[in-house]
Coordinates of C-alpha atoms and ligand atoms in Angstrom, one line a residue:
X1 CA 27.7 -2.8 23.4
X2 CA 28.8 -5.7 21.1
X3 CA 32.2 -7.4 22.4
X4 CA 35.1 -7.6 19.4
X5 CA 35.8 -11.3 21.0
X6 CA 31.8 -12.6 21.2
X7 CA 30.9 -15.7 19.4
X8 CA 29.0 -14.6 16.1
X9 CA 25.8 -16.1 16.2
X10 CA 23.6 -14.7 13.6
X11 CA 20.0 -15.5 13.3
X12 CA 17.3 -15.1 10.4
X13 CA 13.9 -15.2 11.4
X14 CA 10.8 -15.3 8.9
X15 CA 7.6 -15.1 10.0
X16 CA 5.7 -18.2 8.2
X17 CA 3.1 -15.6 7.1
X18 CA 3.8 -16.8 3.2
X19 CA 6.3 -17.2 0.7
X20 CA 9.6 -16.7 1.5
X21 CA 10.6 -12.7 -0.7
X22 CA 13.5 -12.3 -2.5
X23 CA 14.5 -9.9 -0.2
X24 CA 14.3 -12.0 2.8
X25 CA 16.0 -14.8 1.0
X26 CA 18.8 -11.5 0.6
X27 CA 18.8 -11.1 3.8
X28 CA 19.2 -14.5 5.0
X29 CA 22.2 -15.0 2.8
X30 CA 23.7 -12.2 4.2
X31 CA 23.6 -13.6 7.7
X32 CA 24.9 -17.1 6.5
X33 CA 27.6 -15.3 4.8
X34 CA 28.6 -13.3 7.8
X35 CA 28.4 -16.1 9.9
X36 CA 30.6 -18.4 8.2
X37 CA 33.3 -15.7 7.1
X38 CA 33.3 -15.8 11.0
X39 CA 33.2 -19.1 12.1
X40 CA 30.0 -18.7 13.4
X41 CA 26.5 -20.0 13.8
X42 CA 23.7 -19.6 11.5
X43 CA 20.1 -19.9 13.1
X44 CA 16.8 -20.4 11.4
X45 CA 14.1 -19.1 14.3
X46 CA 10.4 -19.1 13.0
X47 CA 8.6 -16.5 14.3
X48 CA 5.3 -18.1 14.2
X49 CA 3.4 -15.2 17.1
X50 CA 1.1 -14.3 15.1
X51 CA -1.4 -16.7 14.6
X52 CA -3.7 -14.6 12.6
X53 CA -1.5 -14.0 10.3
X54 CA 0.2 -17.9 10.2
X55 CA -0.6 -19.7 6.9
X56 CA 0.4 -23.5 6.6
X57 CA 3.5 -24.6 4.5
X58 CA 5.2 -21.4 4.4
X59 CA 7.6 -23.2 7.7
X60 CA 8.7 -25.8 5.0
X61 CA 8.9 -23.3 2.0
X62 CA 11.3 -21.0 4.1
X63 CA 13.4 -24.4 4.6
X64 CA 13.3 -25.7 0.9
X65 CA 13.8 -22.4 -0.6
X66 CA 16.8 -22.2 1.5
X67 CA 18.4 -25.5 1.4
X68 CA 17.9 -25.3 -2.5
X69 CA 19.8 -22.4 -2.2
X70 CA 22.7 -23.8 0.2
X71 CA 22.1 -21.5 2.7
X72 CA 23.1 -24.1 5.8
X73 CA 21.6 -23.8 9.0
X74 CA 23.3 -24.7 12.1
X75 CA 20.7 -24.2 14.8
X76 CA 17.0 -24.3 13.5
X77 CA 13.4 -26.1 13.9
X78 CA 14.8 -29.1 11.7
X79 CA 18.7 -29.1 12.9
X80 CA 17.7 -28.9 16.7
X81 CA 20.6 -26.9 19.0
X82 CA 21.5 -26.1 22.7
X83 CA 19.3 -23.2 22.2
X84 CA 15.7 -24.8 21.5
X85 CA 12.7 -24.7 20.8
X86 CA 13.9 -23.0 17.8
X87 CA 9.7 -22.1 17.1
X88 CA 8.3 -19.3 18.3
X89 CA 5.2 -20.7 19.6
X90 CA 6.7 -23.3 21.6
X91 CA 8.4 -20.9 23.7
X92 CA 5.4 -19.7 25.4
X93 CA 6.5 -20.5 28.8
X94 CA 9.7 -18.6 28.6
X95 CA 7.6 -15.0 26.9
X96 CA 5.0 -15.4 30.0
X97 CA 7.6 -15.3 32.0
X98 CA 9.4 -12.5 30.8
X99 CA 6.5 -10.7 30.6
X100 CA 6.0 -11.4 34.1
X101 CA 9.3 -9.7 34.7
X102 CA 8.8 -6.4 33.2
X103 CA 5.6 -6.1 35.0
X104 CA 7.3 -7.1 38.7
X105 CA 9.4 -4.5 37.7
X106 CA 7.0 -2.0 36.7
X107 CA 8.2 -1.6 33.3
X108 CA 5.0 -2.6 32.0
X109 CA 1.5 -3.1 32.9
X110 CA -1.5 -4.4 32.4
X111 CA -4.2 -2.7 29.7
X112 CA -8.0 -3.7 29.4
X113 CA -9.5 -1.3 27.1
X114 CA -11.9 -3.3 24.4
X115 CA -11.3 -2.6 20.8
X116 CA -14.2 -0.1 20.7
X117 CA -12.7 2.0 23.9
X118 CA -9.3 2.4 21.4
X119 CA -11.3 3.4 18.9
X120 CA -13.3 5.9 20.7
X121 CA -10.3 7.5 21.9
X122 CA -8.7 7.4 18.4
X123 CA -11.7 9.5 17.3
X124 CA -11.6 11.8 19.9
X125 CA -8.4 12.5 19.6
X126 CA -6.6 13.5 16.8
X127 CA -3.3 11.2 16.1
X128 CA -4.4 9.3 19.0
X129 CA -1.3 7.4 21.0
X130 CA -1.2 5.0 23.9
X131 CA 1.5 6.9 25.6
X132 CA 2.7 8.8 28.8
X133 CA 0.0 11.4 27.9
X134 CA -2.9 9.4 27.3
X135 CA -2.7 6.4 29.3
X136 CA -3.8 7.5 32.5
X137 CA -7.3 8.2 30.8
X138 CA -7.3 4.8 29.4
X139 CA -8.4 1.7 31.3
X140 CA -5.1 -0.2 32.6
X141 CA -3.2 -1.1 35.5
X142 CA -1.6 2.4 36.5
X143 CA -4.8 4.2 35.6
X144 CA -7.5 2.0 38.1
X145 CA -7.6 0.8 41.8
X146 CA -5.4 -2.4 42.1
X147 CA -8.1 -4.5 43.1
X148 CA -10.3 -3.3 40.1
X149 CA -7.0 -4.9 37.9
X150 CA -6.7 -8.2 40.0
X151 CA -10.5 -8.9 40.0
X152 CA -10.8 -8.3 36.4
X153 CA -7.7 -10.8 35.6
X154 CA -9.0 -13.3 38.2
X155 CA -12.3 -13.6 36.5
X156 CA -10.8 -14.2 33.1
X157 CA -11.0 -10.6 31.7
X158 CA -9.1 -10.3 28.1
X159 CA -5.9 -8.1 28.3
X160 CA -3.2 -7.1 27.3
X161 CA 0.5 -5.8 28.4
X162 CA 2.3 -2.8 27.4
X163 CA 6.1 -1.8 27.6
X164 CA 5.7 1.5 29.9
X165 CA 8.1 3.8 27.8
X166 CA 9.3 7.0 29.9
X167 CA 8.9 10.1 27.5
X168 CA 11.8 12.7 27.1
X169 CA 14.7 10.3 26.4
X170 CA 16.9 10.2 23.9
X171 CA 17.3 6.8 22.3
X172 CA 19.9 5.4 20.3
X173 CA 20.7 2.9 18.1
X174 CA 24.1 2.2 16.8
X175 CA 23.8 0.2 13.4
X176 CA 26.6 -0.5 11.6
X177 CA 25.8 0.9 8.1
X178 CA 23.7 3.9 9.1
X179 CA 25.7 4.8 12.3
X180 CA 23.8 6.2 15.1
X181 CA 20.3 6.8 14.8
X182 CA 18.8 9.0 18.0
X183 CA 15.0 9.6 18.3
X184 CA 12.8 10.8 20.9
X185 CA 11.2 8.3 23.3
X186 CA 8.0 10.9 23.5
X187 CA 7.4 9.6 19.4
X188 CA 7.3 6.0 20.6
X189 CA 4.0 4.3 21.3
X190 CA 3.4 1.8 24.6
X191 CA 3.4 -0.8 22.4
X192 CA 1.6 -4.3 23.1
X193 CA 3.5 -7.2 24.4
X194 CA 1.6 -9.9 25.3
X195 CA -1.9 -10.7 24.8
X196 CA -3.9 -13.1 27.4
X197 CA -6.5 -13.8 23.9
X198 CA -4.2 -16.2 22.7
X199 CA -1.3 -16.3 25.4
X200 CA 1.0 -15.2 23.2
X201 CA 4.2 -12.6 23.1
X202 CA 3.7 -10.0 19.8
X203 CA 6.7 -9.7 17.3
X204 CA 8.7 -7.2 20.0
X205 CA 9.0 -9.3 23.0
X206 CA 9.6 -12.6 21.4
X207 CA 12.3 -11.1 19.2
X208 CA 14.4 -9.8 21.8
X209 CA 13.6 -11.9 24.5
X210 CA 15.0 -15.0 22.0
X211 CA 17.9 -12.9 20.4
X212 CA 19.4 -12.4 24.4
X213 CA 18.5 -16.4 25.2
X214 CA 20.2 -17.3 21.9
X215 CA 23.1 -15.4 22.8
X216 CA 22.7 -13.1 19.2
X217 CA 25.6 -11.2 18.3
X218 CA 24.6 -9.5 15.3
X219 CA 20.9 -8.6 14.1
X220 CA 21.0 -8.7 10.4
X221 CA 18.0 -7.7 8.8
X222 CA 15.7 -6.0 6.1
X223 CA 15.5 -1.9 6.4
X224 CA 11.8 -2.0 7.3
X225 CA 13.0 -2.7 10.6
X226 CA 14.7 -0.3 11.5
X227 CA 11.7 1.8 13.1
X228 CA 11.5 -0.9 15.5
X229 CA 14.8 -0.8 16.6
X230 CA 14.7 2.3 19.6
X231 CA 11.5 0.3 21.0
X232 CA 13.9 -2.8 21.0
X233 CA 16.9 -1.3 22.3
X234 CA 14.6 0.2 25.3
X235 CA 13.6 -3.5 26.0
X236 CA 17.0 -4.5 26.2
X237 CA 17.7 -2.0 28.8
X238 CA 14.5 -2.8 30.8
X239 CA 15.5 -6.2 31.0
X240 CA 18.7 -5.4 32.0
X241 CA 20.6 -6.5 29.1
X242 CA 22.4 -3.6 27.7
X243 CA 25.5 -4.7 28.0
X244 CA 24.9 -7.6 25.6
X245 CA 22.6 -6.0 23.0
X246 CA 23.4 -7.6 19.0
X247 CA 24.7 -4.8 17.2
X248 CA 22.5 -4.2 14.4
X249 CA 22.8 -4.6 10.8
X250 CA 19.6 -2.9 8.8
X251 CA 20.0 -4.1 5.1
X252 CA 19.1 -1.5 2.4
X253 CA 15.7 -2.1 0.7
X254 CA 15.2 -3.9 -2.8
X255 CA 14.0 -1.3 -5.4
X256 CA 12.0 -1.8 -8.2
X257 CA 13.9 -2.0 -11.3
X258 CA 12.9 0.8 -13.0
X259 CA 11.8 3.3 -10.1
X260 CA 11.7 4.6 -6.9
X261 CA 10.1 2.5 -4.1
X262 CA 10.3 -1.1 -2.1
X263 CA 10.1 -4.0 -4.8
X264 CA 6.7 -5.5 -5.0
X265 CA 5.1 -8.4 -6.2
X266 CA 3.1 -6.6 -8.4
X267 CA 6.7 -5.4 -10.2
X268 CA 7.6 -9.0 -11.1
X269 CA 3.9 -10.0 -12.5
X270 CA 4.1 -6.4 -14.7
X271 CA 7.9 -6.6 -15.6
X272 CA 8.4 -11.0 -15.7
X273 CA 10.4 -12.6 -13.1
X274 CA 9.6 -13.7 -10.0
X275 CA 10.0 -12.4 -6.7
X276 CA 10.1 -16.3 -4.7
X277 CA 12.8 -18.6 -4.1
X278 CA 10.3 -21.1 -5.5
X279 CA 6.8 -21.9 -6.9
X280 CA 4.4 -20.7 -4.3
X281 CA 0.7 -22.1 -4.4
X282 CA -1.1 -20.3 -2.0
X283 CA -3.7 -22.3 0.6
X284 CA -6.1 -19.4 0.9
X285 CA -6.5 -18.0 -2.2
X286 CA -5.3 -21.1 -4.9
X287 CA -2.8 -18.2 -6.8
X288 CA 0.1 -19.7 -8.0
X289 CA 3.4 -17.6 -7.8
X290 CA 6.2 -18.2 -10.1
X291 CA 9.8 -19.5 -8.4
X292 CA 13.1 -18.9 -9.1
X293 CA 13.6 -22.7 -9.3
X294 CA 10.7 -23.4 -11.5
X295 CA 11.8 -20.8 -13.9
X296 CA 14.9 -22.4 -14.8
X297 CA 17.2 -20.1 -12.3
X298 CA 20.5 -22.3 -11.2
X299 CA 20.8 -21.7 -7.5
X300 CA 24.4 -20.3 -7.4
X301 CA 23.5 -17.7 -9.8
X302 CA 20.2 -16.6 -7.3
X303 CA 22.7 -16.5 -4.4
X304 CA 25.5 -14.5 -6.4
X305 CA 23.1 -11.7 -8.1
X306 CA 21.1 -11.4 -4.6
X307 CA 25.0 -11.4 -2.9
X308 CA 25.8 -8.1 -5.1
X309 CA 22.1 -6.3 -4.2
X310 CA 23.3 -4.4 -1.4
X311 CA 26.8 -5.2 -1.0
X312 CA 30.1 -4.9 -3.4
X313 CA 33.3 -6.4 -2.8
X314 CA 35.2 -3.2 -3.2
X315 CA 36.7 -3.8 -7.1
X316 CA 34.1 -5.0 -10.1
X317 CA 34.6 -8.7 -9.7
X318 CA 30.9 -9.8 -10.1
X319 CA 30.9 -13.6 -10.5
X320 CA 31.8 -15.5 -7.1
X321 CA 31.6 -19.0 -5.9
X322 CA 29.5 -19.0 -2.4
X323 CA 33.0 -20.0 -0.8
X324 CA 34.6 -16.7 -2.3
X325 CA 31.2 -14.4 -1.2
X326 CA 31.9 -16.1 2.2
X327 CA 35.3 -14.9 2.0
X328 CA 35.0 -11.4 0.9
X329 CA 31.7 -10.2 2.3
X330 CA 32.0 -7.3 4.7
X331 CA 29.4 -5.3 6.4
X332 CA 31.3 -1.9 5.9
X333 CA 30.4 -2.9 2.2
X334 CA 27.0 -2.7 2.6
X335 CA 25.1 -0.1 1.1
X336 CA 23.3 2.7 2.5
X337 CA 20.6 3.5 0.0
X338 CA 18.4 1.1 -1.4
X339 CA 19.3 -1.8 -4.1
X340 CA 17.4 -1.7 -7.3
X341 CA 16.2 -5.0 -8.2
X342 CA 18.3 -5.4 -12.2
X343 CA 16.5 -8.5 -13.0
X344 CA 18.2 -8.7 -16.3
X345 CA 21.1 -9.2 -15.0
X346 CA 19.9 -11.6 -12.9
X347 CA 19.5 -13.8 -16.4
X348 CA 23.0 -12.3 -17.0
X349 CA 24.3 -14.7 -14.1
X350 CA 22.3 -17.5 -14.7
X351 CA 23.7 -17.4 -18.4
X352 CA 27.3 -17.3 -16.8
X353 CA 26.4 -20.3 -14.6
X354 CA 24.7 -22.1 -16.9
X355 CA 28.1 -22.5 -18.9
X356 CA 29.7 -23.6 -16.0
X357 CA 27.5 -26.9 -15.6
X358 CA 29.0 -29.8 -16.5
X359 CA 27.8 -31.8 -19.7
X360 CA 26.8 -34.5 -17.7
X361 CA 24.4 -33.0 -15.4
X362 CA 23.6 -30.3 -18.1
X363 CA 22.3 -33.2 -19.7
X364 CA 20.5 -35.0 -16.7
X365 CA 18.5 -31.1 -16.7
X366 CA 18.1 -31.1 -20.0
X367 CA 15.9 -34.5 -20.0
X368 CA 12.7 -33.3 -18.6
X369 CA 12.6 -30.5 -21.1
X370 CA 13.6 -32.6 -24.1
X371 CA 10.6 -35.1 -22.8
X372 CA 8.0 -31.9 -22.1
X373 CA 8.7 -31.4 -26.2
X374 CA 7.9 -34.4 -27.3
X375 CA 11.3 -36.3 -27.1
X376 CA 11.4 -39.6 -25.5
X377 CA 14.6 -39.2 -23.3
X378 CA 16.1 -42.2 -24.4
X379 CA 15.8 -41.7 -28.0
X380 CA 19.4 -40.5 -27.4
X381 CA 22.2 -41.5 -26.5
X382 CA 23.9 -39.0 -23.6
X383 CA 26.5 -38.5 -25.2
X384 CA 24.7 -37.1 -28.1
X385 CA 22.7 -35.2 -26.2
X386 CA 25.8 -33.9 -24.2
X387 CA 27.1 -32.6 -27.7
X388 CA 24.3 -31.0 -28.7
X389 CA 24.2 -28.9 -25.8
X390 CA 28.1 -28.1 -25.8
X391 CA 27.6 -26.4 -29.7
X392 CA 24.6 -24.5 -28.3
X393 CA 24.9 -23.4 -24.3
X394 CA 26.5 -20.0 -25.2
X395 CA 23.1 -19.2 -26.7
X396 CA 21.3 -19.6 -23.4
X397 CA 20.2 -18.2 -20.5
X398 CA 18.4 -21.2 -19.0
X399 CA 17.9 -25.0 -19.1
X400 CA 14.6 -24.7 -20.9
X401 CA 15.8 -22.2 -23.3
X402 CA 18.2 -25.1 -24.7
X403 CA 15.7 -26.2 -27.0
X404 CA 15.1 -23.6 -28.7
X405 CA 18.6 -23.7 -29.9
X406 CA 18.9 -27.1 -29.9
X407 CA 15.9 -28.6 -31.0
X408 CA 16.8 -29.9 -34.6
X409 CA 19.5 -32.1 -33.3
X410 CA 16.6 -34.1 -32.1
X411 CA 13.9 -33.6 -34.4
X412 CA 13.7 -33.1 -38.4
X413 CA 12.1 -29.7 -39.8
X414 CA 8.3 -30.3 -38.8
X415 CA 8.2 -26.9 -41.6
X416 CA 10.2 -24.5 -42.4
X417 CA 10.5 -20.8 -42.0
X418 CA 8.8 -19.0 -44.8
X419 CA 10.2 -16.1 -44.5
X420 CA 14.0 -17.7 -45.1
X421 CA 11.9 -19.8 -48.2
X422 CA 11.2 -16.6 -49.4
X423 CA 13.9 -15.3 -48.8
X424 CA 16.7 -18.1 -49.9
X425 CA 15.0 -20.9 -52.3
X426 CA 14.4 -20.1 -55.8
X427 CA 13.3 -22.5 -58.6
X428 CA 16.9 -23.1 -59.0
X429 CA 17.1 -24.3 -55.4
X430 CA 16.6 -27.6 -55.6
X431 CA 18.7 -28.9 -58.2
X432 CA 21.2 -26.9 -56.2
X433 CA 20.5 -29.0 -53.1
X434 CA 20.0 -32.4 -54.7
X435 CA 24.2 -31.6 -56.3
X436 CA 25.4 -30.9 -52.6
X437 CA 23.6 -33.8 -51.4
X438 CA 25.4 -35.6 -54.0
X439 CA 28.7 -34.7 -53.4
X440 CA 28.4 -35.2 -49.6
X441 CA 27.5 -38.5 -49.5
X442 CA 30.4 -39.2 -52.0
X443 CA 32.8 -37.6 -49.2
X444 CA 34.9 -40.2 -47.5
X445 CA 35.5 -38.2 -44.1
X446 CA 31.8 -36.6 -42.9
X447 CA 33.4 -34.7 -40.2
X448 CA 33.0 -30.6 -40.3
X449 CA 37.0 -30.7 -40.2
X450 CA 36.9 -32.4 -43.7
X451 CA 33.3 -31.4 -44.8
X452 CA 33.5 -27.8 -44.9
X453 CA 36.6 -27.0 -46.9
X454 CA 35.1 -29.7 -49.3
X455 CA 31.7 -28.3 -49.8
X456 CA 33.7 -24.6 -50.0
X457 CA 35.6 -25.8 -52.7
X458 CA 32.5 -27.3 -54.8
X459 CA 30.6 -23.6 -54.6
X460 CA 33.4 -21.9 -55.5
X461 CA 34.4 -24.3 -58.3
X462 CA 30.8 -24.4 -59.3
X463 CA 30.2 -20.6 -59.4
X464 CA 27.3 -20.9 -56.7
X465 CA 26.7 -17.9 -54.7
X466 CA 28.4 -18.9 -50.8
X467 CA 25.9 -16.9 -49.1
X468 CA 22.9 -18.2 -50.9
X469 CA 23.9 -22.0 -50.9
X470 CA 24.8 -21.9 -47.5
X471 CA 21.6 -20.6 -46.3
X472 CA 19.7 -22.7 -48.1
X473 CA 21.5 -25.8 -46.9
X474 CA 20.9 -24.9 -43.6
X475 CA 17.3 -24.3 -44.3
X476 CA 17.2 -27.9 -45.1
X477 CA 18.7 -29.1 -41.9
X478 CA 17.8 -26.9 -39.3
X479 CA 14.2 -25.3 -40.5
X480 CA 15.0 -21.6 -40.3
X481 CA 18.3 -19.9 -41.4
X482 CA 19.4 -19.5 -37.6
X483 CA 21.4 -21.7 -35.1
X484 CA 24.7 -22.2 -35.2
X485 CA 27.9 -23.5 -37.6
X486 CA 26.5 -25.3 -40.3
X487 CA 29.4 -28.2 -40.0
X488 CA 29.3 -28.0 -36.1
X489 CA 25.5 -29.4 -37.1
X490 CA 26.2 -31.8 -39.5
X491 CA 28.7 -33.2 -37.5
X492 CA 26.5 -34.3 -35.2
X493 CA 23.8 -34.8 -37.3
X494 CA 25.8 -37.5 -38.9
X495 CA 25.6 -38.1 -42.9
X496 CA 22.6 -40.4 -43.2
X497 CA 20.6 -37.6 -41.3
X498 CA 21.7 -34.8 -43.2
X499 CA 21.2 -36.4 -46.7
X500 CA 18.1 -37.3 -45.7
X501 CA 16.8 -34.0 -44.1
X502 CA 18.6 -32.1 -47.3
X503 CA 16.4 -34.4 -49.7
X504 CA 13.2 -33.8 -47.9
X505 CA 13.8 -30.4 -48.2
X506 CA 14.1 -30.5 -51.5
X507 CA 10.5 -32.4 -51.9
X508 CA 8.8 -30.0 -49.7
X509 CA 10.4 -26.8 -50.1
X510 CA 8.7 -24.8 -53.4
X511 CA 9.6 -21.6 -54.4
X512 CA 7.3 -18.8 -52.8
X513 CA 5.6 -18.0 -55.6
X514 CA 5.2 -21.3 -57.2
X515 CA 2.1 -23.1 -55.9
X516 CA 2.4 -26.7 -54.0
X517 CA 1.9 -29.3 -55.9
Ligands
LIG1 N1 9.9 -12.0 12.1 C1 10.5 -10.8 11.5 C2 10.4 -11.0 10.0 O1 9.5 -11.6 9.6 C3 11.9 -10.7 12.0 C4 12.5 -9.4 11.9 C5 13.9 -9.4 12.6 O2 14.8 -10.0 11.9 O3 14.0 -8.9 13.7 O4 11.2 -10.5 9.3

């Protein structure tokens, strides 16, 4: 069992079989957190066995997805370590002799039946299991002559190797969130470790053969593994490695958000956000999936909403640097049932983080979106642009949302809202406008400070309705009777901008129901 005073060493280990989920991602950052709150070591393993199922990029994907999200890796493909190659499928000498192990030791053996003699049995018999009961009929090495087996593998004959699981024990597994878990050995099939096709370990034997040679403490990792675990922990003990087994850590499932059942991808194309660290365009079939990244997410906000999908720090604090995660995660805080996926407040952390960008590089992420609108980025200086964005930010949830809010600090009214003409211009409008104009370029201080108890002062003094002549002015500047303090605007806007966007509206703004002329 796990030793209090063992090194952590944690390890994540994606299978490059696509994008990265959201719920790996989850669980990766759950290892990194553990592993630094311990002063331990963080390992990236691809587990890369499966070469059917191997699609090219997704290595580099997992990688950028995680570096983007400053989840650090100490030992990995890219950092190198003591404990290389850190890819499964260069490790092929040290699974065929592993494999070579269990079988000198008779805890597995050698199986030769084709695809259609698996199937035939599967037919004949009713839930059909390569097992204690049923592998003597089948064609392997405990079942035929040995010199049947070793002419058949010195003439090339495909096989494979199965773990030879003993039926009638109880196994455990002790995981630290669920406690102990005990299930028959009779329910668990002789399951396939090796196959001479492509010389290479399946999923089972690499796994733990690399989690004992990479001295793993801890296994930290998605629920939908848990099933596998009793077949694992009986490997350990047929290798002869009880005594340093990982304890192991199965993370409750994502949700979908409004349901029962695992999050899908299908739940983020119905409902709108994504379920991938980033933009995935996939090699096989050209579909694009959206990113977090691409959709405007800020990375500490991914890492902090994901941090809180399984875990809770034991009070309601919800927003937390990835220093204070680090500090207060704790496995006994880990949930049991499953995590439903609240997307929404998923924007409710990005808004918060958003905030706490600073002008300058608010700016710097503002560009590309002012450009994709139209804006040359230069046509501004920073600082401008910096200002603009303070007066609006608390109106957004993401970088591209900005303009929205913002966009008539960089262009004049292209039209304006006819609902709000409607709504706020009469025939008496104009004259109305042209007078305020008047009086604010006759002001000596333009600033909102000055400005606004001036122009206060000249509606009530004039008998002009507040409501109406505000809304109307705004109209003018903005396009739509939205956005925010009038004098904030105008401020910016400068007077030779506002007196001429105020006298443009009064050329193009008519009355509703008087026709243009
Ligand atoms: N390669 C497995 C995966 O894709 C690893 C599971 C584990 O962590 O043991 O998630």
């Amino acid at each position: 069992m796990s030793d209090i005073n063992r090194p952590v060493r944690v390890r994540f280990a994606p299978s490059p079989t696509g994008p990265l989920h959201i719920g790996g991602v989850r669980t990766a950052l759950y290892n990194y957190l553990f592993a630094r709150q311990n002063g331990g070591t963080m390992i990236l393993r691809i587990e890369d066995t499966d070469s059917q199922r191997f699609v090219p990029g997704a290595e580099d994907y997992i990688n950028e997805a995680l570096a983007w999200l400053g989840i650090e890796i100490d030992e990995g493909v890219r950092e190198g370590g003591p404990f290389g190659p850190y890819r499964q499928s260069e490790r092929r000498d040290i699974y065929r002799r592993h494999v070579q192990m269990l079988l000198d030791a008779g805890k597995a053996y050698y199986a030769f039946d084709t695809p259609e003699e698996l199937e035939a049995a599967r037919a004949a018999t009713p839930n059909f299991q390569y097992d204690a009961s049923t592998r003597m009929g089948m064609r392997n090495s405990l079942s035929l002559p040995t010199e049947e087996v070793e002419k058949m593998i010195a003439d090339g004959q495909k096989y494979v190797v199965r773990f030879k699981i003993d039926p009638g024990r109880d196994v455990q597994v002790h995981d630290r969130i669920r406690g102990l878990v005990t299930i028959k050995s009779d329910i668990l099939d002789d399951k396939v470790l090796y196959k001479s096709a492509d010389d290479l370990p399946t999923y089972h034997l690499a796994n733990i053969v690399d989690d004992h040679l990479m001295e793993v403490s801890h296994v930290i990792r998605g629920e939908e593994w848990l099933p596998s675990a009793p077949l694992h922990v009986l490997l350990y003990e047929a290798f002869g490695w009880s005594d340093t087994m990982p304890e192991f850590v199965h993370l409750p499932l994502l949700l979908k958000p409004d349901g029962k059942g695992k999050l899908s991808k299908r739940d983020g194309d119905r409902l709108g956000f994504p379920v991938f660290p980033l933009l995935w365009n996939d090699p096989k079939s050209g579909e694009t999936s959206s990113g977090y990244r691409e959709s405007g997410y800020i990375p500490q906000a991914v890492v902090n909403f994901l941090a809180l999908l399984g875990w809770n720090p034991g009070d309601d604090t919800e927003v937390m640097s990835m220093n204070e995660l680090i500090a207060k995660f704790s496995l006994d805080h880990c949930s049991r049932s499953g995590a439903k996926f609240a997307f929404e407040k998923g924007k409710w952390f990005n808004h918060v983080y958003l905030q706490e960008i600073p002008s300058e590089k608010l700016v710097e992420l503002f560009l590309p979106v002012m450009e994709a609108n139209g804006v040359a980025p230069d046509a501004f200086s920073k600082e401008y642009i910096s200002k603009a964005l303070e007066i609006v930010k608390s109106r957004a949830n993401f970088v591209p949302e900005l303009w929205e809010h913002a966009h008539f600090f960089f262009r004049a009214p292209l039209s304006y809202d006819a609902k709000a003409v409607k709504k706020r211009w009469d025939s008496t409008m104009g004259d109305t406008m042209t007078r305020l104009a008047e009086l604010l370029e006759s002001q000596p201080d333009f600033s909102g400070k000055v400005l606004e108890p001036a122009v206060m002062e000249w509606i009530k003094s004039n008998g002009l309705h507040m409501g109406n002549v505000m809304n109307a002015f705004r109209l003018t500047v903005v396009g739509e009777c939205k956005g925010p303090h009038m004098f904030e605007i105008t401020d910016l806007l400068g007077r030779d901008e506002t007196l001429r966007r105020i006298r443009a509206g009064v050329d193009c703004i008519h009355p509703a129901d008087e026709p243009d002329i």
